[in-house]
Amino acid sequence: MNKCAVLVVAPLLTCLVVAVEAFVQTAPPSIANNRDATATLVGTNTRLGAGAFSDTRTSQTKRARELMRSLIEEGKCYVTDSGAQKFANVCAPNVVIADCFFPQPFNGKSQALQYMQQRVEQRKGKGDVRIDKISDGDLACGFAWTWVCGEEEGLRGTTFVELNESGEIQFLQEIPEPIYKPG
């Protein structure tokens, strides 16, 4: 891996680890003590040449991971209206979406739909989200992503998602990289 890739990937992994640690410290004991909500770093992501998140336990359920992969890669929830609706359909009535680009969180299913529709409006026809790394969680997962348009790469970030016991999204924290970087 070249030095530039290390400089880009390392801060993203640090953000993801901080988000997961914060969740575990503030989560109810029933979730915080659940090994499935904790990511295991193994394997290789050939696209970036860096360590990638994957599951070493083949019989383990990975609801959060598979739900987010499905919503992003198949449902195109960030770039299509139908994908935004699919995203809102799997949100809990009391969902909270905290995006670092916005001063206040989005609360409830209707605001979750508005949030995703805003993302679609901004991004429609301007590329897609690529999942670079994803954890193996059942009730929670985190993933690093890159906005891509053809061969060009753009904004990067990390997202943490927590499901309730019914498998609905109850919390989503989006941490995009800063647009302006010091230095």
Tab-separated table of N, CA and C in Angstrom, residues 9-180:
chain	number	residue	atom	x	y	z
A	9	VAL	N	-6.805	5.982	4.550
A	9	VAL	CA	-7.518	4.885	5.208
A	9	VAL	C	-7.395	4.957	6.728
A	10	ALA	N	-6.229	5.290	7.248
A	10	ALA	CA	-6.020	5.280	8.696
A	10	ALA	C	-6.995	6.180	9.441
A	11	PRO	N	-7.225	7.445	9.011
A	11	PRO	CA	-8.198	8.277	9.738
A	11	PRO	C	-9.613	7.718	9.666
A	12	LEU	N	-9.982	7.104	8.550
A	12	LEU	CA	-11.320	6.527	8.430
A	12	LEU	C	-11.502	5.381	9.412
A	13	LEU	N	-10.493	4.527	9.524
A	13	LEU	CA	-10.588	3.417	10.466
A	13	LEU	C	-10.625	3.942	11.895
A	14	THR	N	-9.861	4.992	12.177
A	14	THR	CA	-9.879	5.587	13.506
A	14	THR	C	-11.271	6.107	13.835
A	15	CYS	N	-11.916	6.804	12.881
A	15	CYS	CA	-13.287	7.301	13.095
A	15	CYS	C	-14.242	6.160	13.360
A	16	LEU	N	-14.109	5.074	12.612
A	16	LEU	CA	-14.993	3.922	12.774
A	16	LEU	C	-14.788	3.289	14.142
A	17	VAL	N	-13.529	3.120	14.563
A	17	VAL	CA	-13.248	2.532	15.869
A	17	VAL	C	-13.805	3.416	16.971
A	18	VAL	N	-13.637	4.731	16.868
A	18	VAL	CA	-14.171	5.664	17.865
A	18	VAL	C	-15.688	5.560	17.924
A	19	ALA	N	-16.348	5.486	16.755
A	19	ALA	CA	-17.808	5.385	16.727
A	19	ALA	C	-18.276	4.091	17.381
A	20	VAL	N	-17.612	2.983	17.088
A	20	VAL	CA	-18.001	1.696	17.675
A	20	VAL	C	-17.752	1.715	19.180
A	21	GLU	N	-16.585	2.241	19.610
A	21	GLU	CA	-16.301	2.313	21.043
A	21	GLU	C	-17.322	3.182	21.767
A	22	ALA	N	-17.700	4.306	21.165
A	22	ALA	CA	-18.704	5.187	21.778
A	22	ALA	C	-20.038	4.471	21.900
A	23	PHE	N	-20.393	3.719	20.864
A	23	PHE	CA	-21.646	2.972	20.905
A	23	PHE	C	-21.617	1.944	22.035
A	24	VAL	N	-20.541	1.173	22.123
A	24	VAL	CA	-20.457	0.117	23.133
A	24	VAL	C	-20.522	0.713	24.537
A	25	GLN	N	-19.925	1.902	24.736
A	25	GLN	CA	-19.938	2.528	26.053
A	25	GLN	C	-21.318	3.058	26.430
A	26	THR	N	-22.131	3.449	25.446
A	26	THR	CA	-23.429	4.048	25.744
A	26	THR	C	-24.606	3.129	25.462
A	27	ALA	N	-24.359	1.965	24.867
A	27	ALA	CA	-25.439	1.057	24.500
A	27	ALA	C	-25.995	0.344	25.720
A	28	PRO	N	-27.260	-0.086	25.633
A	28	PRO	CA	-27.820	-0.905	26.708
A	28	PRO	C	-26.989	-2.179	26.859
A	29	PRO	N	-26.884	-2.732	28.073
A	29	PRO	CA	-26.063	-3.929	28.291
A	29	PRO	C	-26.418	-5.091	27.371
A	30	SER	N	-27.687	-5.232	27.020
A	30	SER	CA	-28.088	-6.348	26.155
A	30	SER	C	-27.449	-6.252	24.780
A	31	ILE	N	-27.168	-5.038	24.325
A	31	ILE	CA	-26.534	-4.856	23.016
A	31	ILE	C	-25.020	-4.750	23.175
A	32	ALA	N	-24.555	-3.993	24.160
A	32	ALA	CA	-23.121	-3.774	24.329
A	32	ALA	C	-22.370	-5.076	24.580
A	33	ASN	N	-23.016	-6.040	25.242
A	33	ASN	CA	-22.357	-7.311	25.534
A	33	ASN	C	-22.514	-8.330	24.413
A	34	ASN	N	-23.183	-7.965	23.357
A	34	ASN	CA	-23.424	-8.864	22.231
A	34	ASN	C	-22.208	-8.850	21.311
A	35	ARG	N	-21.519	-9.991	21.205
A	35	ARG	CA	-20.321	-10.065	20.359
A	35	ARG	C	-20.638	-9.750	18.910
A	36	ASP	N	-21.872	-10.001	18.467
A	36	ASP	CA	-22.219	-9.776	17.068
A	36	ASP	C	-22.196	-8.294	16.717
A	37	ALA	N	-22.293	-7.421	17.717
A	37	ALA	CA	-22.293	-5.989	17.441
A	37	ALA	C	-20.877	-5.426	17.359
A	38	THR	N	-19.885	-6.303	17.527
A	38	THR	CA	-18.496	-5.874	17.500
A	38	THR	C	-17.830	-6.348	16.221
A	39	ALA	N	-17.112	-5.485	15.566
A	39	ALA	CA	-16.461	-5.811	14.296
A	39	ALA	C	-15.142	-6.536	14.530
A	40	THR	N	-14.792	-7.429	13.610
A	40	THR	CA	-13.528	-8.133	13.624
A	40	THR	C	-12.773	-7.773	12.363
A	41	LEU	N	-11.556	-7.285	12.504
A	41	LEU	CA	-10.770	-6.868	11.354
A	41	LEU	C	-9.930	-8.037	10.862
A	42	VAL	N	-10.261	-8.542	9.669
A	42	VAL	CA	-9.516	-9.640	9.061
A	42	VAL	C	-9.548	-9.484	7.559
A	43	GLY	N	-8.742	-10.280	6.864
A	43	GLY	CA	-8.833	-10.358	5.411
A	43	GLY	C	-8.171	-9.206	4.697
A	44	THR	N	-8.423	-9.139	3.396
A	44	THR	CA	-7.837	-8.105	2.552
A	44	THR	C	-8.880	-7.579	1.598
A	45	ASN	N	-8.922	-6.288	1.438
A	45	ASN	CA	-9.778	-5.653	0.443
A	45	ASN	C	-8.876	-5.375	-0.750
A	46	THR	N	-9.074	-6.101	-1.844
A	46	THR	CA	-8.171	-5.987	-2.979
A	46	THR	C	-8.258	-4.623	-3.647
A	47	ARG	N	-9.378	-3.949	-3.532
A	47	ARG	CA	-9.533	-2.640	-4.162
A	47	ARG	C	-8.584	-1.627	-3.540
A	48	LEU	N	-8.434	-1.672	-2.198
A	48	LEU	CA	-7.581	-0.702	-1.529
A	48	LEU	C	-6.271	-1.301	-1.038
A	49	GLY	N	-6.199	-2.632	-0.971
A	49	GLY	CA	-4.999	-3.270	-0.456
A	49	GLY	C	-4.857	-3.120	1.042
A	50	ALA	N	-5.913	-2.766	1.727
A	50	ALA	CA	-5.868	-2.584	3.173
A	50	ALA	C	-6.685	-3.667	3.841
A	51	GLY	N	-6.539	-3.826	5.161
A	51	GLY	CA	-7.352	-4.792	5.885
A	51	GLY	C	-8.818	-4.449	5.752
A	52	ALA	N	-9.659	-5.455	5.605
A	52	ALA	CA	-11.093	-5.225	5.439
A	52	ALA	C	-11.847	-5.971	6.525
A	53	PHE	N	-13.050	-5.528	6.805
A	53	PHE	CA	-13.877	-6.181	7.798
A	53	PHE	C	-14.594	-7.354	7.153
A	54	SER	N	-14.565	-8.499	7.800
A	54	SER	CA	-15.326	-9.649	7.314
A	54	SER	C	-15.570	-10.599	8.475
A	55	ASP	N	-16.393	-11.615	8.240
A	55	ASP	CA	-16.795	-12.529	9.286
A	55	ASP	C	-15.971	-13.804	9.238
A	56	THR	N	-15.430	-14.222	10.375
A	56	THR	CA	-14.697	-15.477	10.438
A	56	THR	C	-15.598	-16.607	10.929
A	57	ARG	N	-16.818	-16.277	11.351
A	57	ARG	CA	-17.764	-17.282	11.844
A	57	ARG	C	-18.856	-17.457	10.796
A	58	THR	N	-18.786	-18.530	10.018
A	58	THR	CA	-19.683	-18.687	8.873
A	58	THR	C	-21.134	-18.907	9.267
A	59	SER	N	-21.422	-19.451	10.428
A	59	SER	CA	-22.806	-19.716	10.800
A	59	SER	C	-23.479	-18.502	11.445
A	60	GLN	N	-22.754	-17.441	11.673
A	60	GLN	CA	-23.271	-16.269	12.364
A	60	GLN	C	-24.150	-15.417	11.445
A	61	THR	N	-25.284	-14.955	11.969
A	61	THR	CA	-26.167	-14.055	11.230
A	61	THR	C	-25.518	-12.676	11.155
A	62	LYS	N	-25.697	-12.007	10.025
A	62	LYS	CA	-25.112	-10.687	9.817
A	62	LYS	C	-26.188	-9.753	9.272
A	63	ARG	N	-27.276	-9.577	10.016
A	63	ARG	CA	-28.403	-8.783	9.517
A	63	ARG	C	-28.015	-7.358	9.165
A	64	ALA	N	-27.321	-6.666	10.051
A	64	ALA	CA	-26.978	-5.262	9.809
A	64	ALA	C	-26.094	-5.133	8.566
A	65	ARG	N	-25.102	-5.980	8.488
A	65	ARG	CA	-24.188	-5.944	7.336
A	65	ARG	C	-24.939	-6.185	6.029
A	66	GLU	N	-25.731	-7.233	5.990
A	66	GLU	CA	-26.434	-7.578	4.750
A	66	GLU	C	-27.497	-6.550	4.396
A	67	LEU	N	-28.163	-5.983	5.396
A	67	LEU	CA	-29.168	-4.953	5.135
A	67	LEU	C	-28.518	-3.737	4.484
A	68	MET	N	-27.402	-3.271	5.038
A	68	MET	CA	-26.757	-2.078	4.492
A	68	MET	C	-26.171	-2.347	3.109
A	69	ARG	N	-25.572	-3.502	2.916
A	69	ARG	CA	-25.078	-3.847	1.570
A	69	ARG	C	-26.222	-3.826	0.567
A	70	SER	N	-27.345	-4.412	0.945
A	70	SER	CA	-28.501	-4.480	0.057
A	70	SER	C	-29.039	-3.081	-0.254
A	71	LEU	N	-29.197	-2.245	0.768
A	71	LEU	CA	-29.740	-0.899	0.566
A	71	LEU	C	-28.822	-0.036	-0.310
A	72	ILE	N	-27.517	-0.168	-0.120
A	72	ILE	CA	-26.572	0.689	-0.845
A	72	ILE	C	-26.242	0.133	-2.226
A	73	GLU	N	-25.875	-1.143	-2.288
A	73	GLU	CA	-25.394	-1.700	-3.549
A	73	GLU	C	-26.520	-2.107	-4.495
A	74	GLU	N	-27.590	-2.671	-3.980
A	74	GLU	CA	-28.698	-3.105	-4.835
A	74	GLU	C	-29.804	-2.058	-4.905
A	75	GLY	N	-30.189	-1.516	-3.743
A	75	GLY	CA	-31.288	-0.549	-3.692
A	75	GLY	C	-30.887	0.856	-4.093
A	76	LYS	N	-29.570	1.132	-4.113
A	76	LYS	CA	-29.070	2.464	-4.486
A	76	LYS	C	-29.766	3.561	-3.672
A	77	CYS	N	-29.823	3.358	-2.343
A	77	CYS	CA	-30.583	4.265	-1.482
A	77	CYS	C	-30.066	5.702	-1.469
A	78	TYR	N	-28.814	5.923	-1.821
A	78	TYR	CA	-28.281	7.288	-1.828
A	78	TYR	C	-28.457	8.000	-3.165
A	79	VAL	N	-28.868	7.267	-4.213
A	79	VAL	CA	-28.915	7.900	-5.544
A	79	VAL	C	-30.224	7.707	-6.301
A	80	THR	N	-31.185	6.956	-5.739
A	80	THR	CA	-32.475	6.791	-6.417
A	80	THR	C	-33.620	7.056	-5.443
A	81	ASP	N	-34.714	7.574	-5.964
A	81	ASP	CA	-35.892	7.821	-5.129
A	81	ASP	C	-36.449	6.527	-4.555
A	82	SER	N	-36.480	5.479	-5.380
A	82	SER	CA	-36.992	4.192	-4.889
A	82	SER	C	-36.077	3.625	-3.807
A	83	GLY	N	-34.761	3.850	-3.934
A	83	GLY	CA	-33.817	3.405	-2.906
A	83	GLY	C	-34.004	4.153	-1.603
A	84	ALA	N	-34.270	5.461	-1.699
A	84	ALA	CA	-34.520	6.262	-0.492
A	84	ALA	C	-35.770	5.759	0.226
A	85	GLN	N	-36.794	5.395	-0.544
A	85	GLN	CA	-38.021	4.865	0.046
A	85	GLN	C	-37.773	3.510	0.699
A	86	LYS	N	-36.975	2.658	0.053
A	86	LYS	CA	-36.622	1.357	0.647
A	86	LYS	C	-35.900	1.556	1.975
A	87	PHE	N	-35.001	2.531	2.010
A	87	PHE	CA	-34.284	2.834	3.243
A	87	PHE	C	-35.284	3.221	4.344
A	88	ALA	N	-36.174	4.159	4.051
A	88	ALA	CA	-37.159	4.614	5.043
A	88	ALA	C	-38.057	3.472	5.491
A	89	ASN	N	-38.375	2.563	4.588
A	89	ASN	CA	-39.257	1.431	4.928
A	89	ASN	C	-38.653	0.508	5.983
A	90	VAL	N	-37.331	0.450	6.081
A	90	VAL	CA	-36.697	-0.444	7.061
A	90	VAL	C	-36.238	0.302	8.315
A	91	CYS	N	-36.652	1.560	8.450
A	91	CYS	CA	-36.332	2.334	9.647
A	91	CYS	C	-37.392	2.121	10.720
A	92	ALA	N	-36.944	2.110	11.968
A	92	ALA	CA	-37.860	2.044	13.106
A	92	ALA	C	-38.615	3.371	13.204
A	93	PRO	N	-39.805	3.361	13.784
A	93	PRO	CA	-40.559	4.622	13.935
A	93	PRO	C	-39.785	5.698	14.694
A	94	ASN	N	-38.914	5.288	15.617
A	94	ASN	CA	-38.143	6.239	16.435
A	94	ASN	C	-36.685	6.366	15.981
A	95	VAL	N	-36.406	6.095	14.722
A	95	VAL	CA	-35.039	6.149	14.202
A	95	VAL	C	-34.416	7.526	14.423
A	96	VAL	N	-33.108	7.535	14.664
A	96	VAL	CA	-32.335	8.773	14.777
A	96	VAL	C	-31.200	8.684	13.764
A	97	ILE	N	-31.104	9.715	12.905
A	97	ILE	CA	-30.019	9.794	11.933
A	97	ILE	C	-29.203	11.028	12.266
A	98	ALA	N	-27.938	10.807	12.613
A	98	ALA	CA	-27.028	11.898	12.951
A	98	ALA	C	-25.961	11.980	11.859
A	99	ASP	N	-25.979	13.057	11.112
A	99	ASP	CA	-25.017	13.287	10.034
A	99	ASP	C	-24.198	14.508	10.432
A	100	CYS	N	-22.891	14.364	10.446
A	100	CYS	CA	-22.014	15.455	10.902
A	100	CYS	C	-22.094	16.708	10.039
A	101	PHE	N	-22.681	16.641	8.841
A	101	PHE	CA	-22.858	17.827	8.007
A	101	PHE	C	-24.070	18.647	8.436
A	102	PHE	N	-24.905	18.116	9.329
A	102	PHE	CA	-26.118	18.805	9.752
A	102	PHE	C	-26.038	19.109	11.240
A	103	PRO	N	-26.557	20.271	11.675
A	103	PRO	CA	-26.442	20.658	13.079
A	103	PRO	C	-27.331	19.839	14.022
A	104	GLN	N	-28.449	19.312	13.517
A	104	GLN	CA	-29.381	18.560	14.348
A	104	GLN	C	-29.635	17.192	13.726
A	105	PRO	N	-29.901	16.175	14.550
A	105	PRO	CA	-30.229	14.857	13.990
A	105	PRO	C	-31.624	14.841	13.361
A	106	PHE	N	-31.843	13.874	12.502
A	106	PHE	CA	-33.153	13.631	11.896
A	106	PHE	C	-33.825	12.562	12.740
A	107	ASN	N	-35.044	12.833	13.213
A	107	ASN	CA	-35.738	11.928	14.134
A	107	ASN	C	-37.019	11.407	13.510
A	108	GLY	N	-37.229	10.112	13.604
A	108	GLY	CA	-38.453	9.499	13.117
A	108	GLY	C	-38.377	9.090	11.656
A	109	LYS	N	-39.312	8.242	11.289
A	109	LYS	CA	-39.335	7.654	9.953
A	109	LYS	C	-39.543	8.694	8.850
A	110	SER	N	-40.412	9.681	9.073
A	110	SER	CA	-40.668	10.678	8.028
A	110	SER	C	-39.433	11.549	7.796
A	111	GLN	N	-38.714	11.907	8.856
A	111	GLN	CA	-37.494	12.683	8.684
A	111	GLN	C	-36.378	11.841	8.068
A	112	ALA	N	-36.390	10.537	8.342
A	112	ALA	CA	-35.410	9.644	7.707
A	112	ALA	C	-35.618	9.645	6.197
A	113	LEU	N	-36.865	9.597	5.765
A	113	LEU	CA	-37.163	9.650	4.334
A	113	LEU	C	-36.729	10.997	3.756
A	114	GLN	N	-37.018	12.090	4.455
A	114	GLN	CA	-36.592	13.415	3.989
A	114	GLN	C	-35.073	13.492	3.862
A	115	TYR	N	-34.366	12.949	4.839
A	115	TYR	CA	-32.897	12.933	4.823
A	115	TYR	C	-32.384	12.207	3.579
A	116	MET	N	-32.916	11.018	3.340
A	116	MET	CA	-32.455	10.237	2.181
A	116	MET	C	-32.862	10.914	0.873
A	117	GLN	N	-34.032	11.507	0.817
A	117	GLN	CA	-34.447	12.213	-0.399
A	117	GLN	C	-33.526	13.401	-0.679
A	118	GLN	N	-33.066	14.086	0.363
A	118	GLN	CA	-32.097	15.172	0.190
A	118	GLN	C	-30.785	14.633	-0.375
A	119	ARG	N	-30.339	13.495	0.135
A	119	ARG	CA	-29.105	12.870	-0.372
A	119	ARG	C	-29.269	12.539	-1.856
A	120	VAL	N	-30.417	11.956	-2.213
A	120	VAL	CA	-30.678	11.581	-3.604
A	120	VAL	C	-30.680	12.829	-4.492
A	121	GLU	N	-31.363	13.875	-4.049
A	121	GLU	CA	-31.454	15.111	-4.834
A	121	GLU	C	-30.069	15.695	-5.114
A	122	GLN	N	-29.202	15.665	-4.107
A	122	GLN	CA	-27.849	16.194	-4.258
A	122	GLN	C	-26.983	15.330	-5.168
A	123	ARG	N	-27.227	14.028	-5.188
A	123	ARG	CA	-26.285	13.096	-5.807
A	123	ARG	C	-26.783	12.407	-7.073
A	124	LYS	N	-28.057	12.558	-7.393
A	124	LYS	CA	-28.626	11.848	-8.543
A	124	LYS	C	-27.865	12.194	-9.817
A	125	GLY	N	-27.426	11.154	-10.532
A	125	GLY	CA	-26.705	11.336	-11.780
A	125	GLY	C	-25.262	11.781	-11.614
A	126	LYS	N	-24.777	11.798	-10.369
A	126	LYS	CA	-23.415	12.277	-10.102
A	126	LYS	C	-22.530	11.196	-9.498
A	127	GLY	N	-22.836	9.944	-9.770
A	127	GLY	CA	-22.004	8.876	-9.253
A	127	GLY	C	-22.763	7.960	-8.312
A	128	ASP	N	-22.003	7.279	-7.470
A	128	ASP	CA	-22.570	6.271	-6.588
A	128	ASP	C	-21.690	6.123	-5.356
A	129	VAL	N	-22.225	5.466	-4.340
A	129	VAL	CA	-21.472	5.172	-3.127
A	129	VAL	C	-20.884	3.769	-3.259
A	130	ARG	N	-19.595	3.662	-2.967
A	130	ARG	CA	-18.922	2.364	-2.969
A	130	ARG	C	-18.570	2.015	-1.527
A	131	ILE	N	-18.940	0.837	-1.081
A	131	ILE	CA	-18.550	0.366	0.248
A	131	ILE	C	-17.137	-0.186	0.134
A	132	ASP	N	-16.212	0.408	0.901
A	132	ASP	CA	-14.818	-0.023	0.875
A	132	ASP	C	-14.523	-1.073	1.936
A	133	LYS	N	-15.116	-0.930	3.097
A	133	LYS	CA	-14.938	-1.868	4.211
A	133	LYS	C	-16.261	-1.928	4.944
A	134	ILE	N	-16.588	-3.102	5.492
A	134	ILE	CA	-17.822	-3.220	6.275
A	134	ILE	C	-17.610	-4.258	7.364
A	135	SER	N	-18.121	-3.976	8.548
A	135	SER	CA	-17.991	-4.916	9.661
A	135	SER	C	-19.029	-6.024	9.527
A	136	ASP	N	-18.943	-7.002	10.395
A	136	ASP	CA	-19.757	-8.208	10.258
A	136	ASP	C	-20.902	-8.297	11.248
A	137	GLY	N	-21.430	-7.196	11.704
A	137	GLY	CA	-22.398	-7.200	12.779
A	137	GLY	C	-23.788	-7.691	12.439
A	138	ASP	N	-24.469	-8.164	13.480
A	138	ASP	CA	-25.856	-8.589	13.376
A	138	ASP	C	-26.770	-7.436	13.782
A	139	LEU	N	-26.585	-6.882	14.975
A	139	LEU	CA	-27.405	-5.770	15.443
A	139	LEU	C	-26.791	-4.416	15.128
A	140	ALA	N	-25.536	-4.395	14.731
A	140	ALA	CA	-24.872	-3.139	14.388
A	140	ALA	C	-23.726	-3.422	13.433
A	141	CYS	N	-23.428	-2.441	12.593
A	141	CYS	CA	-22.260	-2.562	11.722
A	141	CYS	C	-21.760	-1.171	11.381
A	142	GLY	N	-20.524	-1.127	10.973
A	142	GLY	CA	-19.927	0.109	10.503
A	142	GLY	C	-19.325	-0.143	9.143
A	143	PHE	N	-19.271	0.908	8.338
A	143	PHE	CA	-18.629	0.742	7.037
A	143	PHE	C	-17.964	2.034	6.595
A	144	ALA	N	-16.865	1.865	5.858
A	144	ALA	CA	-16.167	2.985	5.235
A	144	ALA	C	-16.623	3.030	3.787
A	145	TRP	N	-16.864	4.236	3.279
A	145	TRP	CA	-17.386	4.380	1.925
A	145	TRP	C	-16.646	5.483	1.178
A	146	THR	N	-16.770	5.427	-0.145
A	146	THR	CA	-16.201	6.450	-1.027
A	146	THR	C	-17.242	6.795	-2.075
A	147	TRP	N	-17.405	8.077	-2.336
A	147	TRP	CA	-18.275	8.527	-3.408
A	147	TRP	C	-17.467	8.422	-4.696
A	148	VAL	N	-17.997	7.700	-5.698
A	148	VAL	CA	-17.274	7.498	-6.955
A	148	VAL	C	-18.145	7.920	-8.133
A	149	CYS	N	-17.476	8.412	-9.164
A	149	CYS	CA	-18.133	8.775	-10.422
A	149	CYS	C	-17.198	8.302	-11.530
A	150	GLY	N	-17.554	7.171	-12.137
A	150	GLY	CA	-16.657	6.566	-13.119
A	150	GLY	C	-15.374	6.133	-12.427
A	151	GLU	N	-14.248	6.590	-12.936
A	151	GLU	CA	-12.946	6.261	-12.339
A	151	GLU	C	-12.532	7.246	-11.248
A	152	GLU	N	-13.268	8.338	-11.119
A	152	GLU	CA	-12.936	9.376	-10.140
A	152	GLU	C	-13.480	9.026	-8.756
A	153	GLU	N	-12.677	9.304	-7.728
A	153	GLU	CA	-13.105	9.128	-6.350
A	153	GLU	C	-13.318	10.498	-5.727
A	154	GLY	N	-14.335	10.592	-4.889
A	154	GLY	CA	-14.639	11.857	-4.238
A	154	GLY	C	-14.655	11.721	-2.736
A	155	LEU	N	-15.679	12.271	-2.124
A	155	LEU	CA	-15.833	12.293	-0.678
A	155	LEU	C	-15.772	10.883	-0.099
A	156	ARG	N	-15.150	10.773	1.055
A	156	ARG	CA	-15.070	9.499	1.787
A	156	ARG	C	-15.711	9.708	3.156
A	157	GLY	N	-16.050	8.614	3.788
A	157	GLY	CA	-16.600	8.729	5.123
A	157	GLY	C	-16.802	7.370	5.765
A	158	THR	N	-17.333	7.398	6.973
A	158	THR	CA	-17.689	6.181	7.693
A	158	THR	C	-19.114	6.334	8.201
A	159	THR	N	-19.796	5.226	8.295
A	159	THR	CA	-21.173	5.210	8.778
A	159	THR	C	-21.315	4.074	9.780
A	160	PHE	N	-22.015	4.345	10.859
A	160	PHE	CA	-22.329	3.332	11.868
A	160	PHE	C	-23.840	3.171	11.895
A	161	VAL	N	-24.311	1.936	11.872
A	161	VAL	CA	-25.748	1.633	11.853
A	161	VAL	C	-26.070	0.649	12.969
A	162	GLU	N	-27.152	0.933	13.684
A	162	GLU	CA	-27.622	0.033	14.738
A	162	GLU	C	-29.056	-0.369	14.431
A	163	LEU	N	-29.345	-1.664	14.548
A	163	LEU	CA	-30.700	-2.181	14.345
A	163	LEU	C	-31.351	-2.449	15.693
A	164	ASN	N	-32.684	-2.413	15.725
A	164	ASN	CA	-33.388	-2.852	16.923
A	164	ASN	C	-33.590	-4.369	16.845
A	165	GLU	N	-34.230	-4.928	17.834
A	165	GLU	CA	-34.416	-6.393	17.866
A	165	GLU	C	-35.266	-6.899	16.700
A	166	SER	N	-36.077	-6.020	16.094
A	166	SER	CA	-36.907	-6.405	14.946
A	166	SER	C	-36.166	-6.296	13.614
A	167	GLY	N	-34.907	-5.855	13.664
A	167	GLY	CA	-34.119	-5.725	12.446
A	167	GLY	C	-34.335	-4.416	11.706
A	168	GLU	N	-34.969	-3.423	12.371
A	168	GLU	CA	-35.175	-2.106	11.767
A	168	GLU	C	-34.024	-1.177	12.164
A	169	ILE	N	-33.689	-0.232	11.303
A	169	ILE	CA	-32.632	0.736	11.612
A	169	ILE	C	-33.157	1.671	12.700
A	170	GLN	N	-32.467	1.698	13.846
A	170	GLN	CA	-32.879	2.592	14.925
A	170	GLN	C	-31.891	3.737	15.119
A	171	PHE	N	-30.677	3.603	14.595
A	171	PHE	CA	-29.684	4.678	14.718
A	171	PHE	C	-28.718	4.590	13.556
A	172	LEU	N	-28.390	5.747	12.980
A	172	LEU	CA	-27.387	5.822	11.920
A	172	LEU	C	-26.553	7.070	12.168
A	173	GLN	N	-25.245	6.894	12.228
A	173	GLN	CA	-24.306	8.014	12.403
A	173	GLN	C	-23.438	8.076	11.159
A	174	GLU	N	-23.498	9.191	10.437
A	174	GLU	CA	-22.705	9.356	9.230
A	174	GLU	C	-21.598	10.367	9.517
A	175	ILE	N	-20.357	9.974	9.241
A	175	ILE	CA	-19.203	10.828	9.513
A	175	ILE	C	-18.410	10.991	8.219
A	176	PRO	N	-18.765	11.992	7.407
A	176	PRO	CA	-17.990	12.239	6.191
A	176	PRO	C	-16.677	12.940	6.530
A	177	GLU	N	-15.685	12.737	5.650
A	177	GLU	CA	-14.423	13.444	5.871
A	177	GLU	C	-14.666	14.940	5.687
A	178	PRO	N	-13.852	15.767	6.302
A	178	PRO	CA	-14.023	17.212	6.128
A	178	PRO	C	-13.772	17.619	4.680
A	179	ILE	N	-14.559	18.550	4.181
A	179	ILE	CA	-14.370	19.028	2.822
A	179	ILE	C	-13.067	19.829	2.735
A	180	TYR	N	-12.813	20.668	3.741
A	180	TYR	CA	-11.587	21.447	3.776
A	180	TYR	C	-10.663	20.837	4.818
